[in-house]
Amino acid sequence: MKPYNVVINFESGTLDPGKRIIRKVSDVKNMFYDTQAAEELIQKGDPMVYEVIYADVPEEQGHLGHCTTIIYPGKIGNEYFLTKGHYHEKLSTAEIYFCLRGQGRLIMESTDGDCEVLEMFPGSASYIPPNWSHRTMNVGKELLVFYCIFPADAGHDYATIEEQGYPKLVVEIDGKVTVIDNPKR
Ligand code: S6P
Ligand code: ZN
């Protein structure tokens, strides 16, 4: 293949040319603590929670996958709109999230059971080491847009997070972004 550019719009989060994946509430309902509130939102029109736009790169060792993620502002119950969250299938692969717009949180859990939450804001570049699962939330009132770079053969393991969730939840309490223990863990 030959070198090529994509163009990223920092405001809208579009990456062009790119392949777009859309996640609605019905796609991520099991990831939220308040599944009842998620069901109600699905009945009310099943709004979009986030989009991922991938650059066309071979999913092979040596290549770097890259994409933008756009998370819409919103909550289910008092929990902020979030991504599914995953370990990489190839656990030894790291990733970088570079925030372009908005306010977010990045929650990570290692295979050793450590849990960390980092702030995301325009200019923040978060390093996700090998062996750490990762999920993001939009804690602001506008779009959260970030750019991801990862080994193209990293893959996704969604099942572990879907089954066990994270040790912490990021919720709004009295109008403030608050990290609490997850009662289901
Ligand atoms: C891929 C990378 C991101 C996420 C995206 C959506 O390794 O971490 O591109 O795929 O932010 O999150 P998720 O958990 O639904 O894939
Ligand atoms: Zn990843």
GROMACS .gro file of N, CA, C and O in nm, residues 3-126:
model
  496
    3PRO      N    1   0.151   0.545   0.123
    3PRO     CA    2   0.115   0.640   0.229
    3PRO      C    3  -0.005   0.725   0.186
    3PRO      O    4  -0.021   0.752   0.067
    4TYR      N    5  -0.086   0.764   0.282
    4TYR     CA    6  -0.199   0.850   0.248
    4TYR      C    7  -0.245   0.929   0.370
    4TYR      O    8  -0.217   0.891   0.483
    5ASN      N    9  -0.316   1.037   0.344
    5ASN     CA   10  -0.373   1.121   0.450
    5ASN      C   11  -0.519   1.087   0.472
    5ASN      O   12  -0.591   1.053   0.378
    6VAL      N   13  -0.563   1.104   0.598
    6VAL     CA   14  -0.705   1.124   0.624
    6VAL      C   15  -0.717   1.263   0.684
    6VAL      O   16  -0.617   1.319   0.731
    7VAL      N   17  -0.837   1.320   0.682
    7VAL     CA   18  -0.858   1.453   0.739
    7VAL      C   19  -0.956   1.442   0.855
    7VAL      O   20  -1.065   1.386   0.841
    8ILE      N   21  -0.912   1.493   0.970
    8ILE     CA   22  -0.995   1.487   1.091
    8ILE      C   23  -1.049   1.626   1.121
    8ILE      O   24  -0.974   1.723   1.123
    9ASN      N   25  -1.178   1.632   1.142
    9ASN     CA   26  -1.242   1.757   1.183
    9ASN      C   27  -1.253   1.757   1.336
    9ASN      O   28  -1.324   1.674   1.394
   10PHE      N   29  -1.181   1.849   1.399
   10PHE     CA   30  -1.173   1.849   1.546
   10PHE      C   31  -1.308   1.885   1.610
   10PHE      O   32  -1.331   1.852   1.726
   11GLU      N   33  -1.394   1.956   1.538
   11GLU     CA   34  -1.525   1.996   1.593
   11GLU      C   35  -1.626   1.881   1.588
   11GLU      O   36  -1.688   1.847   1.687
   12SER      N   37  -1.642   1.826   1.467
   12SER     CA   38  -1.744   1.722   1.448
   12SER      C   39  -1.690   1.582   1.477
   12SER      O   40  -1.767   1.490   1.503
   13GLY      N   41  -1.557   1.566   1.470
   13GLY     CA   42  -1.496   1.436   1.494
   13GLY      C   43  -1.492   1.347   1.371
   13GLY      O   44  -1.445   1.234   1.379
   14THR      N   45  -1.537   1.396   1.255
   14THR     CA   46  -1.534   1.310   1.137
   14THR      C   47  -1.390   1.284   1.093
   14THR      O   48  -1.301   1.369   1.112
   15LEU      N   49  -1.367   1.165   1.037
   15LEU     CA   50  -1.237   1.125   0.981
   15LEU      C   51  -1.268   1.079   0.839
   15LEU      O   52  -1.350   0.989   0.820
   16ASP      N   53  -1.203   1.146   0.741
   16ASP     CA   54  -1.242   1.123   0.603
   16ASP      C   55  -1.120   1.098   0.514
   16ASP      O   56  -1.026   1.177   0.519
   17PRO      N   57  -1.116   0.988   0.436
   17PRO     CA   58  -1.220   0.886   0.427
   17PRO      C   59  -1.213   0.790   0.546
   17PRO      O   60  -1.105   0.763   0.598
   18GLY      N   61  -1.330   0.739   0.588
   18GLY     CA   62  -1.333   0.647   0.701
   18GLY      C   63  -1.455   0.560   0.698
   18GLY      O   64  -1.550   0.585   0.624
   19LYS      N   65  -1.452   0.455   0.781
   19LYS     CA   66  -1.564   0.362   0.791
   19LYS      C   67  -1.632   0.384   0.926
   19LYS      O   68  -1.567   0.374   1.030
   20ARG      N   69  -1.763   0.416   0.921
   20ARG     CA   70  -1.834   0.462   1.041
   20ARG      C   71  -1.912   0.349   1.107
   20ARG      O   72  -1.985   0.276   1.039
   21ILE      N   73  -1.897   0.339   1.239
   21ILE     CA   74  -1.977   0.243   1.317
   21ILE      C   75  -2.060   0.323   1.416
   21ILE      O   76  -2.008   0.414   1.482
   22ILE      N   77  -2.189   0.290   1.424
   22ILE     CA   78  -2.280   0.364   1.512
   22ILE      C   79  -2.324   0.274   1.627
   22ILE      O   80  -2.357   0.158   1.605
   23ARG      N   81  -2.323   0.327   1.747
   23ARG     CA   82  -2.375   0.253   1.864
   23ARG      C   83  -2.490   0.329   1.926
   23ARG      O   84  -2.471   0.443   1.971
   24LYS      N   85  -2.606   0.264   1.929
   24LYS     CA   86  -2.724   0.323   1.994
   24LYS      C   87  -2.738   0.264   2.134
   24LYS      O   88  -2.668   0.169   2.169
   25VAL      N   89  -2.835   0.318   2.209
   25VAL     CA   90  -2.857   0.269   2.346
   25VAL      C   91  -2.878   0.117   2.344
   25VAL      O   92  -2.824   0.044   2.429
   26SER      N   93  -2.953   0.067   2.245
   26SER     CA   94  -2.982  -0.078   2.241
   26SER      C   95  -2.854  -0.161   2.221
   26SER      O   96  -2.851  -0.277   2.260
   27ASP      N   97  -2.752  -0.102   2.165
   27ASP     CA   98  -2.625  -0.174   2.145
   27ASP      C   99  -2.542  -0.181   2.272
   27ASP      O  100  -2.452  -0.265   2.282
   28VAL      N  101  -2.566  -0.088   2.364
   28VAL     CA  102  -2.479  -0.078   2.482
   28VAL      C  103  -2.557  -0.090   2.614
   28VAL      O  104  -2.502  -0.065   2.720
   29LYS      N  105  -2.684  -0.130   2.605
   29LYS     CA  106  -2.771  -0.126   2.725
   29LYS      C  107  -2.715  -0.208   2.841
   29LYS      O  108  -2.730  -0.171   2.957
   30ASN      N  109  -2.647  -0.318   2.811
   30ASN     CA  110  -2.596  -0.404   2.918
   30ASN      C  111  -2.477  -0.344   2.991
   30ASN      O  112  -2.435  -0.393   3.095
   31MET      N  113  -2.421  -0.237   2.934
   31MET     CA  114  -2.304  -0.176   2.995
   31MET      C  115  -2.344  -0.076   3.103
   31MET      O  116  -2.259  -0.034   3.181
   32PHE      N  117  -2.471  -0.037   3.107
   32PHE     CA  118  -2.514   0.063   3.204
   32PHE      C  119  -2.565  -0.004   3.332
   32PHE      O  120  -2.622  -0.114   3.329
   33TYR      N  121  -2.545   0.065   3.443
   33TYR     CA  122  -2.589   0.013   3.572
   33TYR      C  123  -2.741   0.003   3.576
   33TYR      O  124  -2.798  -0.098   3.616
   34ASP      N  125  -2.809   0.110   3.529
   34ASP     CA  126  -2.955   0.117   3.537
   34ASP      C  127  -3.015   0.065   3.405
   34ASP      O  128  -3.050   0.143   3.316
   35THR      N  129  -3.027  -0.066   3.394
   35THR     CA  130  -3.073  -0.126   3.268
   35THR      C  131  -3.220  -0.089   3.241
   35THR      O  132  -3.261  -0.081   3.125
   36GLN      N  133  -3.296  -0.066   3.348
   36GLN     CA  134  -3.436  -0.024   3.333
   36GLN      C  135  -3.445   0.112   3.262
   36GLN      O  136  -3.522   0.130   3.168
   37ALA      N  137  -3.362   0.207   3.308
   37ALA     CA  138  -3.358   0.340   3.243
   37ALA      C  139  -3.313   0.327   3.098
   37ALA      O  140  -3.363   0.399   3.011
   38ALA      N  141  -3.223   0.232   3.071
   38ALA     CA  142  -3.178   0.210   2.933
   38ALA      C  143  -3.295   0.161   2.848
   38ALA      O  144  -3.316   0.210   2.736
   39GLU      N  145  -3.372   0.067   2.900
   39GLU     CA  146  -3.489   0.015   2.826
   39GLU      C  147  -3.587   0.128   2.794
   39GLU      O  148  -3.641   0.134   2.684
   40GLU      N  149  -3.610   0.216   2.893
   40GLU     CA  150  -3.704   0.328   2.871
   40GLU      C  151  -3.655   0.418   2.759
   40GLU      O  152  -3.734   0.464   2.676
   41LEU      N  153  -3.525   0.442   2.755
   41LEU     CA  154  -3.468   0.528   2.650
   41LEU      C  155  -3.477   0.460   2.513
   41LEU      O  156  -3.499   0.527   2.411
   42ILE      N  157  -3.466   0.329   2.510
   42ILE     CA  158  -3.481   0.255   2.383
   42ILE      C  159  -3.624   0.272   2.332
   42ILE      O  160  -3.646   0.299   2.213
   43GLN      N  161  -3.721   0.262   2.424
   43GLN     CA  162  -3.863   0.280   2.384
   43GLN      C  163  -3.887   0.422   2.332
   43GLN      O  164  -3.970   0.442   2.244
   44LYS      N  165  -3.814   0.517   2.387
   44LYS     CA  166  -3.834   0.659   2.347
   44LYS      C  167  -3.758   0.696   2.221
   44LYS      O  168  -3.739   0.814   2.194
   45GLY      N  169  -3.708   0.598   2.145
   45GLY     CA  170  -3.643   0.632   2.017
   45GLY      C  171  -3.502   0.581   2.001
   45GLY      O  172  -3.442   0.600   1.896
   46ASP      N  173  -3.449   0.517   2.105
   46ASP     CA  174  -3.317   0.453   2.094
   46ASP      C  175  -3.211   0.547   2.036
   46ASP      O  176  -3.157   0.523   1.927
   47PRO      N  177  -3.177   0.655   2.109
   47PRO     CA  178  -3.082   0.753   2.054
   47PRO      C  179  -2.940   0.696   2.038
   47PRO      O  180  -2.905   0.595   2.099
   48MET      N  181  -2.864   0.766   1.957
   48MET     CA  182  -2.725   0.730   1.933
   48MET      C  183  -2.643   0.767   2.058
   48MET      O  184  -2.661   0.875   2.115
   49VAL      N  185  -2.554   0.678   2.099
   49VAL     CA  186  -2.464   0.706   2.213
   49VAL      C  187  -2.326   0.748   2.163
   49VAL      O  188  -2.270   0.845   2.212
   50TYR      N  189  -2.273   0.674   2.066
   50TYR     CA  190  -2.143   0.713   2.010
   50TYR      C  191  -2.123   0.658   1.870
   50TYR      O  192  -2.196   0.569   1.825
   51GLU      N  193  -2.022   0.713   1.804
   51GLU     CA  194  -1.981   0.669   1.671
   51GLU      C  195  -1.830   0.650   1.672
   51GLU      O  196  -1.760   0.722   1.743
   52VAL      N  197  -1.783   0.556   1.593
   52VAL     CA  198  -1.640   0.537   1.573
   52VAL      C  199  -1.615   0.542   1.422
   52VAL      O  200  -1.690   0.480   1.345
   53ILE      N  201  -1.515   0.617   1.380
   53ILE     CA  202  -1.483   0.626   1.237
   53ILE      C  203  -1.339   0.581   1.216
   53ILE      O  204  -1.244   0.646   1.262
   54TYR      N  205  -1.326   0.466   1.150
   54TYR     CA  206  -1.195   0.401   1.132
   54TYR      C  207  -1.132   0.438   0.998
   54TYR      O  208  -1.199   0.432   0.895
   55ALA      N  209  -1.003   0.467   1.000
   55ALA     CA  210  -0.926   0.477   0.876
   55ALA      C  211  -0.908   0.336   0.820
   55ALA      O  212  -0.902   0.239   0.897
   56ASP      N  213  -0.901   0.325   0.690
   56ASP     CA  214  -0.887   0.195   0.624
   56ASP      C  215  -0.741   0.151   0.630
   56ASP      O  216  -0.658   0.202   0.553
   57VAL      N  217  -0.712   0.059   0.722
   57VAL     CA  218  -0.575   0.009   0.743
   57VAL      C  219  -0.584  -0.143   0.756
   57VAL      O  220  -0.675  -0.192   0.823
   58PRO      N  221  -0.494  -0.219   0.696
   58PRO     CA  222  -0.499  -0.365   0.713
   58PRO      C  223  -0.483  -0.403   0.861
   58PRO      O  224  -0.397  -0.346   0.930
   59GLU      N  225  -0.565  -0.498   0.907
   59GLU     CA  226  -0.558  -0.539   1.049
   59GLU      C  227  -0.446  -0.641   1.066
   59GLU      O  228  -0.471  -0.757   1.100
   60GLU      N  229  -0.326  -0.596   1.040
   60GLU     CA  230  -0.210  -0.686   1.041
   60GLU      C  231  -0.097  -0.628   1.126
   60GLU      O  232  -0.086  -0.506   1.139
   61GLN      N  233  -0.017  -0.719   1.181
   61GLN     CA  234   0.097  -0.678   1.262
   61GLN      C  235   0.185  -0.582   1.183
   61GLN      O  236   0.208  -0.604   1.063
   62GLY      N  237   0.231  -0.477   1.250
   62GLY     CA  238   0.317  -0.379   1.185
   62GLY      C  239   0.241  -0.254   1.146
   62GLY      O  240   0.299  -0.145   1.144
   63HIS      N  241   0.111  -0.267   1.118
   63HIS     CA  242   0.030  -0.150   1.086
   63HIS      C  243  -0.022  -0.085   1.213
   63HIS      O  244  -0.029  -0.149   1.319
   64LEU      N  245  -0.060   0.043   1.201
   64LEU     CA  246  -0.123   0.115   1.312
   64LEU      C  247  -0.268   0.147   1.275
   64LEU      O  248  -0.292   0.218   1.177
   65GLY      N  249  -0.360   0.093   1.352
   65GLY     CA  250  -0.500   0.130   1.334
   65GLY      C  251  -0.520   0.269   1.390
   65GLY      O  252  -0.453   0.309   1.487
   66HIS      N  253  -0.610   0.346   1.332
   66HIS     CA  254  -0.644   0.476   1.392
   66HIS      C  255  -0.787   0.514   1.356
   66HIS      O  256  -0.839   0.472   1.253
   67CYS      N  257  -0.848   0.588   1.448
   67CYS     CA  258  -0.989   0.621   1.431
   67CYS      C  259  -1.023   0.739   1.521
   67CYS      O  260  -0.947   0.772   1.612
   68THR      N  261  -1.138   0.798   1.495
   68THR     CA  262  -1.193   0.893   1.592
   68THR      C  263  -1.311   0.827   1.661
   68THR      O  264  -1.375   0.737   1.606
   69THR      N  265  -1.339   0.872   1.784
   69THR     CA  266  -1.461   0.833   1.855
   69THR      C  267  -1.534   0.962   1.893
   69THR      O  268  -1.470   1.058   1.937
   70ILE      N  269  -1.665   0.961   1.871
   70ILE     CA  270  -1.750   1.076   1.905
   70ILE      C  271  -1.857   1.026   2.002
   70ILE      O  272  -1.939   0.942   1.964
   71ILE      N  273  -1.852   1.073   2.125
   71ILE     CA  274  -1.957   1.033   2.222
   71ILE      C  275  -2.050   1.152   2.241
   71ILE      O  276  -2.005   1.264   2.270
   72TYR      N  277  -2.179   1.127   2.227
   72TYR     CA  278  -2.279   1.233   2.244
   72TYR      C  279  -2.297   1.262   2.393
   72TYR      O  280  -2.272   1.176   2.477
   73PRO      N  281  -2.342   1.385   2.425
   73PRO     CA  282  -2.370   1.414   2.566
   73PRO      C  283  -2.500   1.344   2.606
   73PRO      O  284  -2.593   1.336   2.525
   74GLY      N  285  -2.506   1.293   2.726
   74GLY     CA  286  -2.629   1.229   2.772
   74GLY      C  287  -2.601   1.139   2.890
   74GLY      O  288  -2.484   1.115   2.926
   75LYS      N  289  -2.710   1.092   2.954
   75LYS     CA  290  -2.696   1.002   3.069
   75LYS      C  291  -2.805   0.896   3.062
   75LYS      O  292  -2.910   0.916   3.001
   76ILE      N  293  -2.776   0.785   3.126
   76ILE     CA  294  -2.879   0.683   3.149
   76ILE      C  295  -2.886   0.667   3.299
   76ILE      O  296  -2.787   0.627   3.362
   77GLY      N  297  -3.003   0.702   3.357
   77GLY     CA  298  -3.007   0.720   3.502
   77GLY      C  299  -2.915   0.837   3.533
   77GLY      O  300  -2.924   0.943   3.471
   78ASN      N  301  -2.821   0.816   3.624
   78ASN     CA  302  -2.724   0.925   3.650
   78ASN      C  303  -2.585   0.893   3.595
   78ASN      O  304  -2.487   0.959   3.628
   79GLU      N  305  -2.579   0.791   3.510
   79GLU     CA  306  -2.451   0.747   3.454
   79GLU      C  307  -2.431   0.807   3.314
   79GLU      O  308  -2.519   0.798   3.229
   80TYR      N  309  -2.315   0.865   3.292
   80TYR     CA  310  -2.288   0.933   3.164
   80TYR      C  311  -2.280   0.834   3.048
   80TYR      O  312  -2.237   0.719   3.067
   81PHE      N  313  -2.319   0.881   2.929
   81PHE     CA  314  -2.305   0.801   2.807
   81PHE      C  315  -2.162   0.749   2.796
   81PHE      O  316  -2.065   0.825   2.816
   82LEU      N  317  -2.148   0.622   2.762
   82LEU     CA  318  -2.017   0.557   2.764
   82LEU      C  319  -2.000   0.462   2.645
   82LEU      O  320  -2.097   0.426   2.578
   83THR      N  321  -1.876   0.422   2.623
   83THR     CA  322  -1.847   0.321   2.521
   83THR      C  323  -1.856   0.182   2.584
   83THR      O  324  -1.852   0.170   2.708
   84LYS      N  325  -1.866   0.080   2.500
   84LYS     CA  326  -1.879  -0.057   2.553
   84LYS      C  327  -1.763  -0.090   2.646
   84LYS      O  328  -1.782  -0.144   2.754
   85GLY      N  329  -1.643  -0.060   2.602
   85GLY     CA  330  -1.523  -0.092   2.680
   85GLY      C  331  -1.474  -0.231   2.643
   85GLY      O  332  -1.553  -0.321   2.614
   86HIS      N  333  -1.343  -0.247   2.640
   86HIS     CA  334  -1.286  -0.375   2.596
   86HIS      C  335  -1.143  -0.392   2.643
   86HIS      O  336  -1.073  -0.293   2.669
   87TYR      N  337  -1.102  -0.517   2.651
   87TYR     CA  338  -0.959  -0.552   2.648
   87TYR      C  339  -0.924  -0.572   2.502
   87TYR      O  340  -1.010  -0.605   2.420
   88HIS      N  341  -0.799  -0.553   2.468
   88HIS     CA  342  -0.756  -0.596   2.336
   88HIS      C  343  -0.743  -0.748   2.337
   88HIS      O  344  -0.696  -0.806   2.435
   89GLU      N  345  -0.786  -0.809   2.226
   89GLU     CA  346  -0.773  -0.955   2.215
   89GLU      C  347  -0.626  -0.994   2.232
   89GLU      O  348  -0.594  -1.090   2.301
   90LYS      N  349  -0.542  -0.914   2.170
   90LYS     CA  350  -0.397  -0.931   2.188
   90LYS      C  351  -0.359  -0.843   2.306
   90LYS      O  352  -0.337  -0.722   2.290
   91LEU      N  353  -0.355  -0.904   2.426
   91LEU     CA  354  -0.342  -0.826   2.550
   91LEU      C  355  -0.215  -0.742   2.558
   91LEU      O  356  -0.208  -0.642   2.630
   92SER      N  357  -0.113  -0.781   2.482
   92SER     CA  358   0.017  -0.713   2.490
   92SER      C  359   0.020  -0.582   2.413
   92SER      O  360   0.125  -0.519   2.403
   93THR      N  361  -0.094  -0.537   2.359
   93THR     CA  362  -0.094  -0.415   2.278
   93THR      C  363  -0.145  -0.294   2.357
   93THR      O  364  -0.244  -0.303   2.430
   94ALA      N  365  -0.077  -0.182   2.340
   94ALA     CA  366  -0.113  -0.055   2.406
   94ALA      C  367  -0.198   0.030   2.312
   94ALA      O  368  -0.229  -0.010   2.199
   95GLU      N  369  -0.234   0.149   2.359
   95GLU     CA  370  -0.314   0.241   2.276
   95GLU      C  371  -0.296   0.383   2.329
   95GLU      O  372  -0.266   0.402   2.446
   96ILE      N  373  -0.317   0.482   2.240
   96ILE     CA  374  -0.317   0.623   2.283
   96ILE      C  375  -0.450   0.686   2.244
   96ILE      O  376  -0.498   0.667   2.132
   97TYR      N  377  -0.508   0.759   2.340
   97TYR     CA  378  -0.629   0.838   2.314
   97TYR      C  379  -0.592   0.986   2.324
   97TYR      O  380  -0.551   1.033   2.431
   98PHE      N  381  -0.609   1.058   2.215
   98PHE     CA  382  -0.578   1.201   2.212
   98PHE      C  383  -0.710   1.278   2.201
   98PHE      O  384  -0.782   1.265   2.101
   99CYS      N  385  -0.741   1.355   2.305
   99CYS     CA  386  -0.871   1.424   2.309
   99CYS      C  387  -0.867   1.553   2.227
   99CYS      O  388  -0.776   1.636   2.243
  100LEU      N  389  -0.966   1.570   2.141
  100LEU     CA  390  -0.974   1.686   2.052
  100LEU      C  391  -1.080   1.785   2.096
  100LEU      O  392  -1.070   1.905   2.069
  101ARG      N  393  -1.184   1.735   2.162
  101ARG     CA  394  -1.295   1.824   2.199
  101ARG      C  395  -1.371   1.764   2.316
  101ARG      O  396  -1.390   1.642   2.322
  102GLY      N  397  -1.421   1.853   2.405
  102GLY     CA  398  -1.512   1.810   2.510
  102GLY      C  399  -1.443   1.768   2.639
  102GLY      O  400  -1.322   1.788   2.657
  103GLN      N  401  -1.521   1.710   2.726
  103GLN     CA  402  -1.474   1.669   2.859
  103GLN      C  403  -1.514   1.524   2.881
  103GLN      O  404  -1.631   1.489   2.864
  104GLY      N  405  -1.417   1.442   2.918
  104GLY     CA  406  -1.448   1.300   2.935
  104GLY      C  407  -1.371   1.236   3.049
  104GLY      O  408  -1.293   1.302   3.120
  105ARG      N  409  -1.398   1.110   3.068
  105ARG     CA  410  -1.320   1.027   3.161
  105ARG      C  411  -1.286   0.898   3.089
  105ARG      O  412  -1.366   0.848   3.008
  106LEU      N  413  -1.169   0.847   3.121
  106LEU     CA  414  -1.121   0.720   3.067
  106LEU      C  415  -1.100   0.627   3.186
  106LEU      O  416  -1.016   0.656   3.272
  107ILE      N  417  -1.182   0.521   3.193
  107ILE     CA  418  -1.164   0.425   3.303
  107ILE      C  419  -1.091   0.303   3.248
  107ILE      O  420  -1.119   0.260   3.136
  108MET      N  421  -0.997   0.254   3.325
  108MET     CA  422  -0.916   0.140   3.282
  108MET      C  423  -0.903   0.041   3.398
  108MET      O  424  -0.895   0.082   3.513
  109GLU      N  425  -0.901  -0.087   3.363
  109GLU     CA  426  -0.874  -0.190   3.464
  109GLU      C  427  -0.771  -0.286   3.407
  109GLU      O  428  -0.781  -0.326   3.290
  110SER      N  429  -0.673  -0.320   3.489
  110SER     CA  430  -0.567  -0.411   3.441
  110SER      C  431  -0.606  -0.555   3.471
  110SER      O  432  -0.695  -0.582   3.553
  111THR      N  433  -0.538  -0.647   3.404
  111THR     CA  434  -0.564  -0.789   3.430
  111THR      C  435  -0.525  -0.826   3.574
  111THR      O  436  -0.568  -0.928   3.625
  112ASP      N  437  -0.448  -0.739   3.642
  112ASP     CA  438  -0.414  -0.761   3.784
  112ASP      C  439  -0.522  -0.706   3.877
  112ASP      O  440  -0.512  -0.718   3.999
  113GLY      N  441  -0.623  -0.637   3.820
  113GLY     CA  442  -0.732  -0.584   3.902
  113GLY      C  443  -0.714  -0.440   3.947
  113GLY      O  444  -0.794  -0.389   4.025
  114ASP      N  445  -0.609  -0.371   3.899
  114ASP     CA  446  -0.594  -0.228   3.930
  114ASP      C  447  -0.695  -0.149   3.848
  114ASP      O  448  -0.723  -0.186   3.733
  115CYS      N  449  -0.745  -0.040   3.905
  115CYS     CA  450  -0.841   0.044   3.832
  115CYS      C  451  -0.795   0.189   3.838
  115CYS      O  452  -0.754   0.237   3.944
  116GLU      N  453  -0.798   0.258   3.724
  116GLU     CA  454  -0.757   0.399   3.718
  116GLU      C  455  -0.859   0.476   3.635
  116GLU      O  456  -0.916   0.423   3.540
  117VAL      N  457  -0.880   0.603   3.673
  117VAL     CA  458  -0.967   0.692   3.596
  117VAL      C  459  -0.887   0.816   3.560
  117VAL      O  460  -0.833   0.882   3.649
  118LEU      N  461  -0.877   0.848   3.430
  118LEU     CA  462  -0.806   0.968   3.386
  118LEU      C  463  -0.905   1.068   3.327
  118LEU      O  464  -1.006   1.029   3.268
  119GLU      N  465  -0.873   1.197   3.342
  119GLU     CA  466  -0.954   1.301   3.279
  119GLU      C  467  -0.915   1.314   3.132
  119GLU      O  468  -0.798   1.300   3.097
  120MET      N  469  -1.014   1.341   3.048
  120MET     CA  470  -0.990   1.370   2.906
  120MET      C  471  -1.039   1.511   2.878
  120MET      O  472  -1.150   1.548   2.917
  121PHE      N  473  -0.954   1.590   2.813
  121PHE     CA  474  -0.986   1.730   2.782
  121PHE      C  475  -0.905   1.766   2.659
  121PHE      O  476  -0.806   1.696   2.628
  122PRO      N  477  -0.941   1.871   2.585
  122PRO     CA  478  -0.870   1.901   2.461
  122PRO      C  479  -0.719   1.912   2.487
  122PRO      O  480  -0.676   1.991   2.572
  123GLY      N  481  -0.643   1.829   2.420
  123GLY     CA  482  -0.498   1.827   2.439
  123GLY      C  483  -0.448   1.712   2.524
  123GLY      O  484  -0.329   1.683   2.523
  124SER      N  485  -0.536   1.644   2.597
  124SER     CA  486  -0.488   1.532   2.679
  124SER      C  487  -0.459   1.411   2.590
  124SER      O  488  -0.536   1.379   2.500
  125ALA      N  489  -0.344   1.349   2.615
  125ALA     CA  490  -0.306   1.228   2.541
  125ALA      C  491  -0.287   1.118   2.644
  125ALA      O  492  -0.191   1.119   2.721
  126SER      N  493  -0.382   1.025   2.649
  126SER     CA  494  -0.382   0.922   2.754
  126SER      C  495  -0.316   0.796   2.700
  126SER      O  496  -0.352   0.748   2.592
   0.00000   0.00000   0.00000
